[in-house]
Coordinates of C-alpha atoms in Angstrom, one line a residue:
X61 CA 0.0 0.0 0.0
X62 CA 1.0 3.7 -0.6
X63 CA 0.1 6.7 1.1
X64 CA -0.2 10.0 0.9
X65 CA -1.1 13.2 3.0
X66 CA -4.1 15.2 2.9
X67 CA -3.9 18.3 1.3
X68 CA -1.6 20.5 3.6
X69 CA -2.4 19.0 6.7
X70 CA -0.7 15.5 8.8
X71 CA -3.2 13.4 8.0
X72 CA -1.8 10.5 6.0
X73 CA -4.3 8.0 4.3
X74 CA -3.4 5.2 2.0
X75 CA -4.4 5.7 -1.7
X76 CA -7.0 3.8 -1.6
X77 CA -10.2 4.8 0.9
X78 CA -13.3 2.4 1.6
X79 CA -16.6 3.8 0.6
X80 CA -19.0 3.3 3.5
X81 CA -22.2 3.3 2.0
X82 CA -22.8 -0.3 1.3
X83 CA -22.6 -0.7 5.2
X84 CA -26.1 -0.3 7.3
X85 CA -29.6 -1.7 8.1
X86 CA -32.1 -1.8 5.3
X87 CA -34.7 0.3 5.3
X88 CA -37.5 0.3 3.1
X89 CA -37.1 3.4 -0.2
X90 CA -33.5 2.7 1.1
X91 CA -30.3 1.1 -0.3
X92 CA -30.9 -2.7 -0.9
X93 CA -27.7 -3.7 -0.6
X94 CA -26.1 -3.0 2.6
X95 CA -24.0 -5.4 4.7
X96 CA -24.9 -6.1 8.1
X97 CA -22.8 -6.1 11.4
X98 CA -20.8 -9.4 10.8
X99 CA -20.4 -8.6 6.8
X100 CA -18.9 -5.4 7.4
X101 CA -16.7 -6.5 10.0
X102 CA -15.3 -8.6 7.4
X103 CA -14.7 -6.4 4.9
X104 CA -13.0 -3.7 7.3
X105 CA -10.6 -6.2 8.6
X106 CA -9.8 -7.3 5.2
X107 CA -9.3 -3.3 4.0
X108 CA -7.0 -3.4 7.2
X109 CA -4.7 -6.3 6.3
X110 CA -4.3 -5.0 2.3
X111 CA -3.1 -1.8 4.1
X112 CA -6.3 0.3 3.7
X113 CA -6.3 2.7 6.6
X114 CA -8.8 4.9 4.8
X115 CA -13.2 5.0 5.4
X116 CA -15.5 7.0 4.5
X117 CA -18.7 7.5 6.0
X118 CA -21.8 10.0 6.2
X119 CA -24.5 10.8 8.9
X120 CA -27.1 9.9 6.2
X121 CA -25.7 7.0 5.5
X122 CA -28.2 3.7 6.3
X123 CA -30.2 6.6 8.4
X124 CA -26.9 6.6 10.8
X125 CA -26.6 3.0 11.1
X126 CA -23.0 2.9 8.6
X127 CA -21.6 4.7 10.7
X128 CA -22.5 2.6 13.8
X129 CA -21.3 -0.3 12.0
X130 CA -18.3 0.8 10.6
X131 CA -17.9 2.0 14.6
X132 CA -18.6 -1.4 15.9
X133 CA -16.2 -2.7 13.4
X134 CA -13.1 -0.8 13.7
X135 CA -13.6 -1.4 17.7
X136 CA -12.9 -4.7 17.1
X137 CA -10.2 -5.2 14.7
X138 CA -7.9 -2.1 15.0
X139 CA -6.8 0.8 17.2
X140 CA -8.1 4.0 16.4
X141 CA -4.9 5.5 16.1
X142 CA -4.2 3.4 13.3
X143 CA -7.1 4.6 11.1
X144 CA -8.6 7.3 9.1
X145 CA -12.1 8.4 9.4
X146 CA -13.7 10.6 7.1
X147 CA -17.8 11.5 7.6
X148 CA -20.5 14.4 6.6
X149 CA -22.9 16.5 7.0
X150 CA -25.4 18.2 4.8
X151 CA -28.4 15.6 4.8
X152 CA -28.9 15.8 8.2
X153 CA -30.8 13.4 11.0
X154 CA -31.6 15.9 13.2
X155 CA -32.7 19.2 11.3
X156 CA -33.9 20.1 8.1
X157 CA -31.3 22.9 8.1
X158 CA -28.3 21.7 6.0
X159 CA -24.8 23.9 7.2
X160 CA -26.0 26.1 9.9
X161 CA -23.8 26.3 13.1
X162 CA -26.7 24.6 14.7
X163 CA -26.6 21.8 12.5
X164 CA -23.1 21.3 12.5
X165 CA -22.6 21.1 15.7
X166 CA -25.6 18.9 16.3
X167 CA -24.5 16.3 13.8
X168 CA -21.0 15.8 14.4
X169 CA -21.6 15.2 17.9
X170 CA -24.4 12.6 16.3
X171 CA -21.7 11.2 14.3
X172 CA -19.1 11.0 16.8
X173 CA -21.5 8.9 18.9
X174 CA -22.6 6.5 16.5
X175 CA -19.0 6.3 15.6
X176 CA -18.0 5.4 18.9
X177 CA -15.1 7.7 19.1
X178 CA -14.3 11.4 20.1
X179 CA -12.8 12.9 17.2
X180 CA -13.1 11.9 13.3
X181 CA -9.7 12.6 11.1
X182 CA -11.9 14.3 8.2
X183 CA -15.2 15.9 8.3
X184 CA -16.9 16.7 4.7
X185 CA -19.7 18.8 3.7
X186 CA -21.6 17.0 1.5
X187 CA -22.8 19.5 -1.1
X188 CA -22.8 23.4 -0.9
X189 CA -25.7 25.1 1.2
X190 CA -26.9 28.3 -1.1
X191 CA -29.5 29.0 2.1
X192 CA -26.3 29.4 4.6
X193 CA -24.0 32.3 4.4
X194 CA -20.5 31.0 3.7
X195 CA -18.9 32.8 6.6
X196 CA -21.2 30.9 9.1
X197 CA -20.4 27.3 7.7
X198 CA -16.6 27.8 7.8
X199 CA -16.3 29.3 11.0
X200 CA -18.4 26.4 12.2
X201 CA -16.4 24.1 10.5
X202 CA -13.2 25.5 12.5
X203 CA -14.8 25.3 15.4
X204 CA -14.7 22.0 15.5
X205 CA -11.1 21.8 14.5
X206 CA -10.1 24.1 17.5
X207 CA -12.6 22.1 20.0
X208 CA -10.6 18.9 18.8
X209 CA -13.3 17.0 17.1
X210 CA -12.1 17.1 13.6
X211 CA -8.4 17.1 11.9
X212 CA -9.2 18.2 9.0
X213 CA -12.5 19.4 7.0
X214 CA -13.1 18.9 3.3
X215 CA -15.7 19.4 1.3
X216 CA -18.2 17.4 -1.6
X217 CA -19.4 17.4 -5.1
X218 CA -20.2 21.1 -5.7
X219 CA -19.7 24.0 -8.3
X220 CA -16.3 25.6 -8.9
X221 CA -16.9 28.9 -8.0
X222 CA -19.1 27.8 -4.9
X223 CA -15.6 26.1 -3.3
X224 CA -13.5 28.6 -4.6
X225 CA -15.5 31.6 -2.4
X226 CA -15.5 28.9 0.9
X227 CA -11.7 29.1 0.6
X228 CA -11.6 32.7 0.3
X229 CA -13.5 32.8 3.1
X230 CA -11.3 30.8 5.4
X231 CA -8.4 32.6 3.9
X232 CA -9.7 35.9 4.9
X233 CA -10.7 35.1 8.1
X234 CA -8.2 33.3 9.4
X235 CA -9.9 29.8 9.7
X236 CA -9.7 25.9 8.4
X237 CA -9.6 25.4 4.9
X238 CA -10.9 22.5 3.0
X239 CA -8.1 20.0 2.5
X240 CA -10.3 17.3 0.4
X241 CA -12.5 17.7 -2.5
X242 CA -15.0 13.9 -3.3
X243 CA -16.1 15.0 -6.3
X244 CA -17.7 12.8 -8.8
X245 CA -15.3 11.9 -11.3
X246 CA -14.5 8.9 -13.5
X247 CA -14.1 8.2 -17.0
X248 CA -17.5 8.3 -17.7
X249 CA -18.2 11.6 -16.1
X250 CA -15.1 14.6 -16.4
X251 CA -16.9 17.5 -16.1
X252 CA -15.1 18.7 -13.0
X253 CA -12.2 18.8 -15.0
X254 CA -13.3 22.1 -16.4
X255 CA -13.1 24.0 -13.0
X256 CA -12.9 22.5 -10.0
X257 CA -10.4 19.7 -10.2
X258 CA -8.1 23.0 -11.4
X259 CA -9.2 25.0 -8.2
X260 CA -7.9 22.1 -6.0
X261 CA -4.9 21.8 -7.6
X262 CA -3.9 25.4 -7.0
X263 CA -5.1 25.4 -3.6
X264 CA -3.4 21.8 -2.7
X265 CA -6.6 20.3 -2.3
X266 CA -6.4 16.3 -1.9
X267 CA -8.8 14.5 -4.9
X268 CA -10.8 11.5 -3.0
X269 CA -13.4 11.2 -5.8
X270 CA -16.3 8.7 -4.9
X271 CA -18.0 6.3 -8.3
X272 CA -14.5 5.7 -9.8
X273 CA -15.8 2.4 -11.3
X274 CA -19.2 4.5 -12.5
X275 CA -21.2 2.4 -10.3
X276 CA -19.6 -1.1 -11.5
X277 CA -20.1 0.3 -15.4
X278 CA -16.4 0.7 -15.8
X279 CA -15.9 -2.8 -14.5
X280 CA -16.7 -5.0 -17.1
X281 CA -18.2 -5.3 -20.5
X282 CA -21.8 -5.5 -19.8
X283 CA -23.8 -2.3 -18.9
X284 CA -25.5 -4.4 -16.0
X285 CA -26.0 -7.1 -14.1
X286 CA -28.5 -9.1 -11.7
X287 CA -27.0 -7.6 -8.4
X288 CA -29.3 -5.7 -5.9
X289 CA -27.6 -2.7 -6.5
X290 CA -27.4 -3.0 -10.5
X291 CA -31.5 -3.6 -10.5
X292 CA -32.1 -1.1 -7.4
X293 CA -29.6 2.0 -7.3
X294 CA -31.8 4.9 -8.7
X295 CA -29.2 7.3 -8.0
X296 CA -26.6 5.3 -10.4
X297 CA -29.2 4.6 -13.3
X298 CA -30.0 8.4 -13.1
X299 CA -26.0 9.2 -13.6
X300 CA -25.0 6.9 -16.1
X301 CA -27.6 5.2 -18.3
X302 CA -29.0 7.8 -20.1
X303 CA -26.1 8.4 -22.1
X304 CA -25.3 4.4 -22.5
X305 CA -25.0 4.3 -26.0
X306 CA -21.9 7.3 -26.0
X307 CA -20.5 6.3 -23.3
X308 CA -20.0 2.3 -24.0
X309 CA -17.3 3.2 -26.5
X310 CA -15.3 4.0 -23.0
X311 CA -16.1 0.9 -21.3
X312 CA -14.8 -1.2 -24.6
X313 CA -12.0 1.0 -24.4
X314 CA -11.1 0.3 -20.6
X315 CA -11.5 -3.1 -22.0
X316 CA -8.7 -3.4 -24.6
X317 CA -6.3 -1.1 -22.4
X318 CA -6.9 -3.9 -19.4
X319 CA -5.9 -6.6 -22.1
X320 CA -2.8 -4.8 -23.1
X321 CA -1.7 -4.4 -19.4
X322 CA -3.2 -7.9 -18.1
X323 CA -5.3 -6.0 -15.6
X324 CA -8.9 -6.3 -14.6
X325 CA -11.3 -3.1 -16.3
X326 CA -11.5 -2.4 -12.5
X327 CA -8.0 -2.1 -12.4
X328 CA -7.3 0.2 -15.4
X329 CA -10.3 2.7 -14.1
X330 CA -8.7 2.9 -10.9
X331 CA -5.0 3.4 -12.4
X332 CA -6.5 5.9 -14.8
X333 CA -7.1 8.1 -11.1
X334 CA -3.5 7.6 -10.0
X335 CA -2.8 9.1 -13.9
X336 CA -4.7 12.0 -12.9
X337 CA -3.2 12.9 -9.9
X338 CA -5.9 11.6 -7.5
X339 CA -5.1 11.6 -3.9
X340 CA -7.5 8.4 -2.9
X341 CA -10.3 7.2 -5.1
X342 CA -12.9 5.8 -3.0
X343 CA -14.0 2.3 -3.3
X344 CA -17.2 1.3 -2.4
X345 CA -17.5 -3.1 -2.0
X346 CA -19.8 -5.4 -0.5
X347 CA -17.2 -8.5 -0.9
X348 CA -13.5 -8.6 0.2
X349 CA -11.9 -9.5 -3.0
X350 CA -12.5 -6.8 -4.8
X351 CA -10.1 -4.7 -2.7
X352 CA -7.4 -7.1 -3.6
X353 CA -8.5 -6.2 -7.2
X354 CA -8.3 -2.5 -6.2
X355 CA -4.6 -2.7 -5.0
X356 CA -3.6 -4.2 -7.5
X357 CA -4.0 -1.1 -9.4
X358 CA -1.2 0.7 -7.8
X359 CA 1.5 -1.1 -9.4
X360 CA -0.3 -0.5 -12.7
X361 CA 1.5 2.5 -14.5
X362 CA -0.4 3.7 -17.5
X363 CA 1.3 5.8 -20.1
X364 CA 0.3 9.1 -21.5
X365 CA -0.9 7.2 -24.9
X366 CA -2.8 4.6 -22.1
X367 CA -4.3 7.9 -20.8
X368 CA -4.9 9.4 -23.9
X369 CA -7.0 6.1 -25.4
X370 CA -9.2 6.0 -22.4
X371 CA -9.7 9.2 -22.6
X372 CA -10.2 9.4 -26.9
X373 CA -14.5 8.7 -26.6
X374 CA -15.2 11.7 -24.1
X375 CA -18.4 13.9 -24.6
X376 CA -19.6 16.3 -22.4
X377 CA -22.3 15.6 -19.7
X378 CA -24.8 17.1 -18.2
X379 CA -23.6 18.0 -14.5
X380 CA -24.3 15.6 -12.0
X381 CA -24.0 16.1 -8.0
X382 CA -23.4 19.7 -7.8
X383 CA -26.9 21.5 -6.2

């Protein structure tokens, strides 16, 4: 495993972070395929012994009950020391406001309990709150920083200009800035790359984008499959399947490139995120093996004319995750 700091801070992660999401109860209207207690277990110990120091959670999460799992988990198989934990707020448990100093402060003590610790290593807005003055939100955010709770704040999928003016805030004042952008990026979707993704670079600002993989699309030939999250993730069929017939030229593409290097399509889409500078793509797994298959994709090294053929079928897309 390799690591890597977070943006400007001394929080180290390894380059690959575990997506959180499939972890949680089932609730009905919610995500269908969630592990439960002894399922997750399993896959965080295994993330642990491939050298994966890295999760990422959110309040909203399985209604809060991720990040009581992943909690319950990491309790059992490692020292807190030893890990990273990343969660958010925005969608919030315990208020309809989104990031008001009253909500903040409400959920990450709500997170922190659930989590079963005192202090999480990265705490994330989740998207940009247009009803919230800036100011508000970021002193909140360092608030938390100085009170002990947080190591470092980052923020989620968002317009360019809206994270731009939240750093300039912190700048100005004298308070935390965002170390992190999870933006949604992959080879199906590069929108970001017209704004944002240059933003962070100026500002140091660590990529840990989340869908890498497009929702499984980029991870093998056929479009879909029978899993429960193939036939039941709304949110995924939304992003990616109206433009299908554009965007399978890519996924044959990720195909030939994997053939050419040996690799698993998994393992090219991930290695095509090292190409692009990405701090930690996030992968999100309900079965242990494929973070073997995502490791692997560190000691892929793609070349610019690798880059340049994955790259070669690109259209732009309508914007997807930014409110």
């Amino acid at each position: 495993m390799k690591y890597a700091k977070l943006g400007n801070t001394e929080v180290e992660v390894s380059r690959l972070c575990v997506g959180c999401m499939s972890f949680g109860e089932h609730f009905e209207g919610g995500h269908q395929w969630t592990l439960d207690q002894d399922a997750t277990q399993e896959m965080v110990k295994h993330a642990l012994e491939v050298g994966i120091n890295f999760f990422d959670t959110a309040n909203t999460y399985a209604r809060g009950t991720s990040e009581e799992f992943l909690g319950r988990a990491l309790k059992n198989v490692a020292r807190r020391e030893d890990v990273r934990i990343a969660t958010k707020v925005f969608f919030n448990l315990t208020t309809p406001e989104h990031l008001t100093k009253r909500a903040i402060e409400a959920e990450i003590d709500g997170s922190l309990k659930r989590l079963g610790t005192d202090y999480v290593d990265l705490y994330q807005i989740h998207r940009f709150d247009k009803d919230t003055p800036i100011e508000e939100t970021m002193e909140a955010l360092h608030g938390l920083v100085k009170a002990g709770k947080v190591r470092a704040i980052g923020a989620s999928a968002m317009y360019g200009y809206q994270f731009h003016n939240m750093q300039i805030a912190a700048e100005k004042n004298g308070w935390t800035p965002f170390s992190t952008m999870q933006n949604h990026y992959n080879l199906l979707y590069r929108e970001d790359e017209r704004e944002l993704i240059p933003i962070c670079r100026q500002m140091n600002v660590s990529l840990i984008p989340y869908s890498p993989l497009a929702a499984g699309r980029l991870s093998r030939l056929e479009w879909t499959t029978d899993t429960a999250r193939s036939q039941t993730d709304k949110v995924a069929i939304g992003k990616y399947d109206s433009t299908q017939e554009q965007d399978y030229a890519i996924v044959k593409r990720v195909h030939e490139v994997a053939e050419k290097h040996n690799a698993t399509m998994s393992q090219i889409a991930i290695a095509w995120h090292f190409a692009k500078g990405v701090t930690a793509p996030i992968i999100g797994a309900t079965k242990p093996k494929y973070f073997d298959d995502a490791v692997a994709a560190l000691d892929i090294d793609l070349s610019p004319e690798d880059v340049a053929a994955l790259e070669e079928f690109y259209v732009p897309h309508k914007i997807v995750g930014a409110l």
